[in-house]
Structures are given as C-alpha cells and as structure tokens.
PDB file of C-alpha atoms in Angstrom:
ATOM      1  CA  ASP Q   1      -0.013   0.037   0.024  1.00  0.00           C
ATOM      2  CA  ILE Q   2       1.101   3.588  -0.650  1.00  0.00           C
ATOM      3  CA  GLN Q   3       1.673   5.496   2.577  1.00  0.00           C
ATOM      4  CA  MET Q   4       0.667   9.203   2.652  1.00  0.00           C
ATOM      5  CA  THR Q   5       2.353  11.391   5.262  1.00  0.00           C
ATOM      6  CA  GLN Q   6       1.135  14.894   5.946  1.00  0.00           C
ATOM      7  CA  SER Q   7       3.013  17.611   7.847  1.00  0.00           C
ATOM      8  CA  PRO Q   8       2.473  19.263  10.058  1.00  0.00           C
ATOM      9  CA  SER Q   9      -0.147  17.335  12.013  1.00  0.00           C
ATOM     10  CA  SER Q  10      -1.511  20.627  13.372  1.00  0.00           C
ATOM     11  CA  LEU Q  11      -0.856  24.301  12.982  1.00  0.00           C
ATOM     12  CA  SER Q  12      -2.191  27.572  14.215  1.00  0.00           C
ATOM     13  CA  ALA Q  13      -2.241  30.643  12.055  1.00  0.00           C
ATOM     14  CA  SER Q  14      -3.799  34.071  11.905  1.00  0.00           C
ATOM     15  CA  VAL Q  15      -6.350  35.616   9.536  1.00  0.00           C
ATOM     16  CA  GLY Q  16      -4.649  36.799   6.400  1.00  0.00           C
ATOM     17  CA  GLU Q  17      -1.620  34.641   6.779  1.00  0.00           C
ATOM     18  CA  ARG Q  18      -0.335  32.169   4.077  1.00  0.00           C
ATOM     19  CA  VAL Q  19      -0.094  28.572   5.124  1.00  0.00           C
ATOM     20  CA  THR Q  20       1.320  25.495   3.403  1.00  0.00           C
ATOM     21  CA  ILE Q  21       0.566  21.853   4.173  1.00  0.00           C
ATOM     22  CA  THR Q  22       2.781  19.157   2.783  1.00  0.00           C
ATOM     23  CA  CYS Q  23       1.884  15.567   1.692  1.00  0.00           C
ATOM     24  CA  ARG Q  24       4.468  13.014   0.840  1.00  0.00           C
ATOM     25  CA  ALA Q  25       3.769   9.628  -0.893  1.00  0.00           C
ATOM     26  CA  SER Q  26       5.869   6.536  -0.162  1.00  0.00           C
ATOM     27  CA  GLN Q  27       6.193   5.973  -3.967  1.00  0.00           C
ATOM     28  CA  SER Q  28       5.498   7.992  -7.054  1.00  0.00           C
ATOM     29  CA  ILE Q  29       1.802   8.691  -7.616  1.00  0.00           C
ATOM     30  CA  LYS Q  30       2.307  11.053 -10.561  1.00  0.00           C
ATOM     31  CA  ASN Q  31      -0.368  13.702 -10.038  1.00  0.00           C
ATOM     32  CA  TYR Q  32      -3.044  11.315  -8.646  1.00  0.00           C
ATOM     33  CA  LEU Q  33      -3.364  13.508  -5.511  1.00  0.00           C
ATOM     34  CA  HIS Q  34      -6.406  15.209  -4.034  1.00  0.00           C
ATOM     35  CA  TRP Q  35      -7.044  17.558  -1.099  1.00  0.00           C
ATOM     36  CA  TYR Q  36     -10.129  17.568   1.083  1.00  0.00           C
ATOM     37  CA  GLN Q  37     -11.364  19.841   3.806  1.00  0.00           C
ATOM     38  CA  GLN Q  38     -13.381  18.463   6.716  1.00  0.00           C
ATOM     39  CA  LYS Q  39     -15.075  20.494   9.444  1.00  0.00           C
ATOM     40  CA  PRO Q  40     -16.293  18.849  12.667  1.00  0.00           C
ATOM     41  CA  GLY Q  41     -19.360  16.708  12.220  1.00  0.00           C
ATOM     42  CA  LYS Q  42     -19.401  17.188   8.445  1.00  0.00           C
ATOM     43  CA  ALA Q  43     -18.446  15.111   5.398  1.00  0.00           C
ATOM     44  CA  PRO Q  44     -15.173  15.968   3.654  1.00  0.00           C
ATOM     45  CA  LYS Q  45     -15.276  18.410   0.819  1.00  0.00           C
ATOM     46  CA  LEU Q  46     -13.084  18.192  -2.305  1.00  0.00           C
ATOM     47  CA  LEU Q  47     -10.890  21.287  -2.684  1.00  0.00           C
ATOM     48  CA  ILE Q  48      -8.183  20.276  -5.230  1.00  0.00           C
ATOM     49  CA  TYR Q  49      -7.988  17.327  -7.551  1.00  0.00           C
ATOM     50  CA  ALA Q  50      -5.172  15.944  -9.714  1.00  0.00           C
ATOM     51  CA  ALA Q  51      -2.633  17.787  -7.524  1.00  0.00           C
ATOM     52  CA  SER Q  52      -3.366  21.319  -8.825  1.00  0.00           C
ATOM     53  CA  SER Q  53      -6.906  21.627 -10.248  1.00  0.00           C
ATOM     54  CA  LEU Q  54      -9.279  23.745  -8.240  1.00  0.00           C
ATOM     55  CA  GLN Q  55     -12.680  22.182  -7.663  1.00  0.00           C
ATOM     56  CA  SER Q  56     -15.597  24.222  -8.856  1.00  0.00           C
ATOM     57  CA  GLY Q  57     -16.872  26.599  -6.145  1.00  0.00           C
ATOM     58  CA  VAL Q  58     -13.676  26.547  -4.083  1.00  0.00           C
ATOM     59  CA  PRO Q  59     -12.134  29.919  -3.344  1.00  0.00           C
ATOM     60  CA  SER Q  60      -9.064  30.813  -5.418  1.00  0.00           C
ATOM     61  CA  SER Q  61      -7.143  31.338  -2.187  1.00  0.00           C
ATOM     62  CA  PHE Q  62      -6.632  27.536  -2.232  1.00  0.00           C
ATOM     63  CA  SER Q  63      -4.005  26.143  -4.498  1.00  0.00           C
ATOM     64  CA  GLY Q  64      -2.187  22.843  -4.914  1.00  0.00           C
ATOM     65  CA  SER Q  65       1.139  21.809  -6.508  1.00  0.00           C
ATOM     66  CA  GLY Q  66       3.523  18.924  -6.786  1.00  0.00           C
ATOM     67  CA  SER Q  67       3.939  15.660  -8.631  1.00  0.00           C
ATOM     68  CA  GLY Q  68       5.640  12.316  -8.090  1.00  0.00           C
ATOM     69  CA  THR Q  69       5.954  11.999  -4.262  1.00  0.00           C
ATOM     70  CA  ASP Q  70       5.835  15.498  -2.901  1.00  0.00           C
ATOM     71  CA  PHE Q  71       2.766  17.770  -2.919  1.00  0.00           C
ATOM     72  CA  THR Q  72       1.624  20.967  -1.173  1.00  0.00           C
ATOM     73  CA  LEU Q  73      -1.684  22.635  -0.418  1.00  0.00           C
ATOM     74  CA  THR Q  74      -1.452  26.382   0.006  1.00  0.00           C
ATOM     75  CA  ILE Q  75      -3.978  28.818   1.392  1.00  0.00           C
ATOM     76  CA  SER Q  76      -2.872  32.181   0.352  1.00  0.00           C
ATOM     77  CA  SER Q  77      -4.834  34.333   2.800  1.00  0.00           C
ATOM     78  CA  LEU Q  78      -6.455  32.621   5.741  1.00  0.00           C
ATOM     79  CA  GLN Q  79     -10.083  33.303   6.599  1.00  0.00           C
ATOM     80  CA  PRO Q  80     -11.832  32.255   9.842  1.00  0.00           C
ATOM     81  CA  GLU Q  81     -13.880  29.652   7.904  1.00  0.00           C
ATOM     82  CA  ASP Q  82     -10.754  27.873   6.812  1.00  0.00           C
ATOM     83  CA  SER Q  83     -10.456  26.369  10.258  1.00  0.00           C
ATOM     84  CA  ALA Q  84     -10.697  22.653   9.537  1.00  0.00           C
ATOM     85  CA  THR Q  85      -8.847  19.394   9.153  1.00  0.00           C
ATOM     86  CA  TYR Q  86      -7.212  18.887   5.728  1.00  0.00           C
ATOM     87  CA  TYR Q  87      -6.577  15.446   4.167  1.00  0.00           C
ATOM     88  CA  CYS Q  88      -4.544  14.492   1.180  1.00  0.00           C
ATOM     89  CA  GLN Q  89      -5.582  11.285  -0.694  1.00  0.00           C
ATOM     90  CA  GLN Q  90      -3.871   9.311  -3.550  1.00  0.00           C
ATOM     91  CA  SER Q  91      -5.804   7.552  -6.284  1.00  0.00           C
ATOM     92  CA  HIS Q  92      -2.815   6.157  -8.176  1.00  0.00           C
ATOM     93  CA  SER Q  93      -3.392   2.626  -6.933  1.00  0.00           C
ATOM     94  CA  SER Q  94      -5.694   0.697  -4.700  1.00  0.00           C
ATOM     95  CA  PRO Q  95      -6.215   1.123  -1.827  1.00  0.00           C
ATOM     96  CA  TYR Q  96      -6.776   4.789  -2.179  1.00  0.00           C
ATOM     97  CA  THR Q  97      -5.087   5.878   0.966  1.00  0.00           C
ATOM     98  CA  PHE Q  98      -5.450   9.165   2.913  1.00  0.00           C
ATOM     99  CA  GLY Q  99      -2.893  11.106   4.784  1.00  0.00           C
ATOM    100  CA  GLN Q 100      -3.439  11.300   8.596  1.00  0.00           C
ATOM    101  CA  GLY Q 101      -4.792  14.873   8.409  1.00  0.00           C
ATOM    102  CA  THR Q 102      -3.609  18.372   9.329  1.00  0.00           C
ATOM    103  CA  LYS Q 103      -5.694  20.287  11.777  1.00  0.00           C
ATOM    104  CA  LEU Q 104      -5.620  23.988  11.068  1.00  0.00           C
ATOM    105  CA  GLU Q 105      -6.617  26.413  13.751  1.00  0.00           C
ATOM    106  CA  ILE Q 106      -7.269  30.067  12.987  1.00  0.00           C
TER     107      ILE Q 106
ATOM    108  CA  GLN T   1     -28.245  19.019  -7.841  1.00  0.00           C
ATOM    109  CA  VAL T   2     -26.187  16.089  -7.017  1.00  0.00           C
ATOM    110  CA  GLN T   3     -27.050  14.495  -3.674  1.00  0.00           C
ATOM    111  CA  LEU T   4     -26.094  11.337  -1.833  1.00  0.00           C
ATOM    112  CA  VAL T   5     -28.446  10.599   1.046  1.00  0.00           C
ATOM    113  CA  GLN T   6     -27.486   7.834   3.492  1.00  0.00           C
ATOM    114  CA  SER T   7     -29.561   5.787   5.886  1.00  0.00           C
ATOM    115  CA  GLY T   8     -29.681   6.523   9.639  1.00  0.00           C
ATOM    116  CA  ALA T   9     -27.575   5.724  12.588  1.00  0.00           C
ATOM    117  CA  GLU T  10     -27.216   2.100  13.555  1.00  0.00           C
ATOM    118  CA  VAL T  11     -26.330   0.365  16.883  1.00  0.00           C
ATOM    119  CA  LYS T  12     -25.188  -3.245  16.500  1.00  0.00           C
ATOM    120  CA  LYS T  13     -23.747  -5.985  18.776  1.00  0.00           C
ATOM    121  CA  PRO T  14     -20.389  -7.562  18.083  1.00  0.00           C
ATOM    122  CA  GLY T  15     -20.708 -10.320  15.557  1.00  0.00           C
ATOM    123  CA  ALA T  16     -23.741  -8.838  13.896  1.00  0.00           C
ATOM    124  CA  SER T  17     -24.043  -7.356  10.388  1.00  0.00           C
ATOM    125  CA  VAL T  18     -25.054  -3.942   9.101  1.00  0.00           C
ATOM    126  CA  LYS T  19     -26.259  -2.657   5.738  1.00  0.00           C
ATOM    127  CA  VAL T  20     -25.887   1.085   5.004  1.00  0.00           C
ATOM    128  CA  SER T  21     -27.644   2.603   2.009  1.00  0.00           C
ATOM    129  CA  CYS T  22     -26.656   5.578  -0.127  1.00  0.00           C
ATOM    130  CA  LYS T  23     -29.320   6.999  -2.356  1.00  0.00           C
ATOM    131  CA  ALA T  24     -28.091   9.084  -5.326  1.00  0.00           C
ATOM    132  CA  SER T  25     -29.971  11.843  -7.136  1.00  0.00           C
ATOM    133  CA  GLY T  26     -29.317  14.631  -9.531  1.00  0.00           C
ATOM    134  CA  TYR T  27     -27.087  12.677 -11.901  1.00  0.00           C
ATOM    135  CA  THR T  28     -27.062   9.372 -13.803  1.00  0.00           C
ATOM    136  CA  PHE T  29     -26.270   6.818 -11.175  1.00  0.00           C
ATOM    137  CA  THR T  30     -24.588   4.283 -13.487  1.00  0.00           C
ATOM    138  CA  ASN T  31     -22.083   6.789 -14.856  1.00  0.00           C
ATOM    139  CA  TYR T  32     -20.023   7.179 -11.735  1.00  0.00           C
ATOM    140  CA  ASP T  33     -18.367   4.748  -9.305  1.00  0.00           C
ATOM    141  CA  ILE T  34     -19.236   4.942  -5.660  1.00  0.00           C
ATOM    142  CA  SER T  35     -16.598   4.546  -2.920  1.00  0.00           C
ATOM    143  CA  TRP T  36     -17.062   4.054   0.806  1.00  0.00           C
ATOM    144  CA  VAL T  37     -14.897   5.768   3.392  1.00  0.00           C
ATOM    145  CA  ARG T  38     -15.035   5.375   7.098  1.00  0.00           C
ATOM    146  CA  GLN T  39     -13.846   7.535  10.016  1.00  0.00           C
ATOM    147  CA  ALA T  40     -13.423   6.093  13.549  1.00  0.00           C
ATOM    148  CA  PRO T  41     -14.066   8.607  16.407  1.00  0.00           C
ATOM    149  CA  GLY T  42     -11.307  11.285  16.471  1.00  0.00           C
ATOM    150  CA  GLN T  43      -9.447   9.511  13.713  1.00  0.00           C
ATOM    151  CA  GLY T  44      -8.668  10.073  10.030  1.00  0.00           C
ATOM    152  CA  LEU T  45     -10.273   8.771   6.884  1.00  0.00           C
ATOM    153  CA  GLU T  46     -10.025   5.165   5.791  1.00  0.00           C
ATOM    154  CA  TRP T  47     -10.894   4.040   2.271  1.00  0.00           C
ATOM    155  CA  MET T  48     -13.005   0.862   2.282  1.00  0.00           C
ATOM    156  CA  GLY T  49     -13.621   0.064  -1.372  1.00  0.00           C
ATOM    157  CA  TRP T  50     -15.430   0.992  -4.600  1.00  0.00           C
ATOM    158  CA  MET T  51     -18.279  -0.250  -6.722  1.00  0.00           C
ATOM    159  CA  ASN T  52     -19.215   0.403 -10.337  1.00  0.00           C
ATOM    160  CA  PRO T  53     -22.982   0.819 -10.379  1.00  0.00           C
ATOM    161  CA  ASP T  54     -23.182  -0.083 -14.019  1.00  0.00           C
ATOM    162  CA  THR T  55     -21.398  -3.419 -13.909  1.00  0.00           C
ATOM    163  CA  GLY T  56     -21.571  -4.246 -10.255  1.00  0.00           C
ATOM    164  CA  ASN T  57     -17.774  -4.661 -10.230  1.00  0.00           C
ATOM    165  CA  THR T  58     -16.184  -4.029  -6.854  1.00  0.00           C
ATOM    166  CA  GLY T  59     -12.767  -3.644  -5.231  1.00  0.00           C
ATOM    167  CA  TYR T  60     -12.202  -3.835  -1.402  1.00  0.00           C
ATOM    168  CA  ALA T  61      -9.529  -2.800   0.937  1.00  0.00           C
ATOM    169  CA  GLN T  62      -7.432  -5.889   1.885  1.00  0.00           C
ATOM    170  CA  LYS T  63      -8.152  -5.543   5.637  1.00  0.00           C
ATOM    171  CA  LEU T  64     -11.886  -5.784   5.060  1.00  0.00           C
ATOM    172  CA  GLN T  65     -11.911  -8.568   2.436  1.00  0.00           C
ATOM    173  CA  GLY T  66     -14.361 -11.256   3.376  1.00  0.00           C
ATOM    174  CA  ARG T  67     -16.368  -8.913   5.683  1.00  0.00           C
ATOM    175  CA  VAL T  68     -17.476  -6.111   3.298  1.00  0.00           C
ATOM    176  CA  THR T  69     -19.804  -6.347   0.313  1.00  0.00           C
ATOM    177  CA  MET T  70     -20.895  -3.388  -1.885  1.00  0.00           C
ATOM    178  CA  THR T  71     -23.970  -3.737  -4.072  1.00  0.00           C
ATOM    179  CA  ARG T  72     -26.475  -1.550  -5.780  1.00  0.00           C
ATOM    180  CA  ASN T  73     -30.082  -1.217  -7.024  1.00  0.00           C
ATOM    181  CA  THR T  74     -29.947   0.665 -10.325  1.00  0.00           C
ATOM    182  CA  SER T  75     -33.830   0.989 -10.334  1.00  0.00           C
ATOM    183  CA  THR T  76     -33.687   3.098  -7.190  1.00  0.00           C
ATOM    184  CA  SER T  77     -30.219   4.552  -7.701  1.00  0.00           C
ATOM    185  CA  THR T  78     -29.085   3.284  -4.415  1.00  0.00           C
ATOM    186  CA  ALA T  79     -25.731   1.810  -3.312  1.00  0.00           C
ATOM    187  CA  TYR T  80     -25.345  -0.419  -0.360  1.00  0.00           C
ATOM    188  CA  MET T  81     -22.433  -1.359   1.928  1.00  0.00           C
ATOM    189  CA  ASP T  82     -22.753  -4.496   4.010  1.00  0.00           C
ATOM    190  CA  LEU T  83     -20.291  -5.157   6.813  1.00  0.00           C
ATOM    191  CA  SER T  84     -20.398  -8.393   8.691  1.00  0.00           C
ATOM    192  CA  SER T  85     -18.820  -9.953  11.866  1.00  0.00           C
ATOM    193  CA  LEU T  86     -18.796  -6.575  13.459  1.00  0.00           C
ATOM    194  CA  ARG T  87     -16.233  -5.656  16.106  1.00  0.00           C
ATOM    195  CA  SER T  88     -15.912  -2.643  18.326  1.00  0.00           C
ATOM    196  CA  GLU T  89     -13.177  -1.273  15.946  1.00  0.00           C
ATOM    197  CA  ASP T  90     -15.865  -0.961  13.316  1.00  0.00           C
ATOM    198  CA  THR T  91     -17.484   1.883  15.276  1.00  0.00           C
ATOM    199  CA  ALA T  92     -17.150   4.797  12.968  1.00  0.00           C
ATOM    200  CA  VAL T  93     -18.981   7.241  10.618  1.00  0.00           C
ATOM    201  CA  TYR T  94     -19.364   5.632   7.232  1.00  0.00           C
ATOM    202  CA  TYR T  95     -19.548   7.803   4.172  1.00  0.00           C
ATOM    203  CA  CYS T  96     -20.390   7.081   0.511  1.00  0.00           C
ATOM    204  CA  ALA T  97     -18.793   9.276  -2.158  1.00  0.00           C
ATOM    205  CA  ARG T  98     -19.074   9.756  -5.894  1.00  0.00           C
ATOM    206  CA  VAL T  99     -15.902   8.978  -7.823  1.00  0.00           C
ATOM    207  CA  VAL T 100     -15.156  11.063 -10.899  1.00  0.00           C
ATOM    208  CA  LEU T 101     -13.007   9.298 -13.470  1.00  0.00           C
ATOM    209  CA  GLY T 102     -12.329  12.609 -15.298  1.00  0.00           C
ATOM    210  CA  MET T 103     -10.881  13.996 -12.078  1.00  0.00           C
ATOM    211  CA  ASP T 104      -8.396  11.090 -11.642  1.00  0.00           C
ATOM    212  CA  ASP T 105     -10.870   9.394  -9.386  1.00  0.00           C
ATOM    213  CA  ALA T 106     -11.357  12.240  -6.905  1.00  0.00           C
ATOM    214  CA  PHE T 107     -14.486  12.096  -4.736  1.00  0.00           C
ATOM    215  CA  ASP T 108     -16.534  15.153  -5.587  1.00  0.00           C
ATOM    216  CA  PHE T 109     -19.738  14.598  -3.677  1.00  0.00           C
ATOM    217  CA  TRP T 110     -20.220  12.845  -0.324  1.00  0.00           C
ATOM    218  CA  GLY T 111     -23.142  11.569   1.712  1.00  0.00           C
ATOM    219  CA  GLN T 112     -23.908  13.055   5.029  1.00  0.00           C
ATOM    220  CA  GLY T 113     -22.428   9.987   6.850  1.00  0.00           C
ATOM    221  CA  THR T 114     -23.967   7.146   8.916  1.00  0.00           C
ATOM    222  CA  ILE T 115     -22.925   6.604  12.431  1.00  0.00           C
ATOM    223  CA  LEU T 116     -22.397   2.939  13.339  1.00  0.00           C
ATOM    224  CA  THR T 117     -21.833   1.990  16.985  1.00  0.00           C
ATOM    225  CA  VAL T 118     -20.813  -1.552  17.786  1.00  0.00           C
ATOM    226  CA  SER T 119     -21.294  -2.294  21.447  1.00  0.00           C
ATOM    227  CA  SER T 120     -22.396  -5.258  23.554  1.00  0.00           C
TER     228      SER T 120
END
C-alpha cells in the first residue's frame, strides 16, 4: 500500500496569513493526489483534484502543487472559515489511501 | 443538484451485520463509481472500497476482504455497503462518495455520513 504522510499534524495561524501543508507519498503517484477539507461533524469536501486543479466553487485562495511524491496545499490568505482538518488522498493505486490529516486552527 | 443521502444511525452488537444505504440523485447513477470511506471517532479517513454501479464490479481494501460487500439497485439509484462480523473497532462514521473518473478518481460529492456503533 502507498503511505501518505502529511506535515504538520496541526498548526495555528492568523487571519490573512499564508499557510502551506505538505503531503508525501511513499512512492511516485504522478499527479493522482487530491485535497479535502473536513469540518467537525461534516463530510469531507473536495478542494483540489489531480494535484493542482481547483474544484468548482472553491475559493481561489486555495491552490495545490507537486507531482511524483511531494505535494503541497497552500492557502494564500487565511479566513476564519478555513479552520478545519485537511486530508490528502492518492488515487494512483488501490487502496486509495489518505494522509493522517492536518488540523488547522485560525 | 447532486445528492447522496445515506440511511440513519445504527447500533449493533459484536458479531452482527449492518447494511448502509446511499441514495443518489441529480445525476445518472450508473455513470459514476461509488466509494465508501469510514472514520473512527477522532481518527482520520479510511478508504473501504469501490463499486461500479453499471457493472456491479467491486474492489475492497485488503483488511476488510471477506467482511465487506458493496452492491447496488439501479432501479432506485441506491448503493449499499454490507459489513459483517462486526467488532468494536468498526465503530465509525461511514460515508459514501461519488468517484469522478475525469478527475483522476477524486471524490466530488459525499453523503452526510452514517454513524455505526458496535457495542455489547
């Protein structure tokens, strides 16, 4: 199975700041990497697919980059509503594993 | 609009089975795979498997092989996830999600989740 490792596990930042979350795969997954946002008691929400494509309706403050084994999710200007847990997921090969999550506190 | 509506919370005893449903609307059910993902209390997301509603083909996570079965009813646009021989470790929120081939198999819509509690 492909292991997905996110860092940091948690972080605290202020409104307006720029934050970056990293996701590393245990082997190359090309660009089969997606990012989800999950708020307490809610289902995950797709933010970025195929490493860098912004899902419809998602603010342009979110962006993704990377390929191969190293990927990043960047939020360019934090808003209070961005407080959530963020997960990366690979869909290169089954099982479609998730990272352990990064809890972002604003 | 696309919606996935799941069945309600369940409480089961160890060793029992559970069947969770996921009713799709707002799109052609047979055009998109459905995946199931679970989340134990306070934990991360765990992918359980996928089903092609058109063919009925399935693929399951190795750790659940033999205990999980994913099926569908195309006449009602409903996907089902059966989990048998339940253990306390199966206590979790279970989600169904629509898989988009054109998005490299990203999950673009999710059900609201079904809470399963396994307890004696």
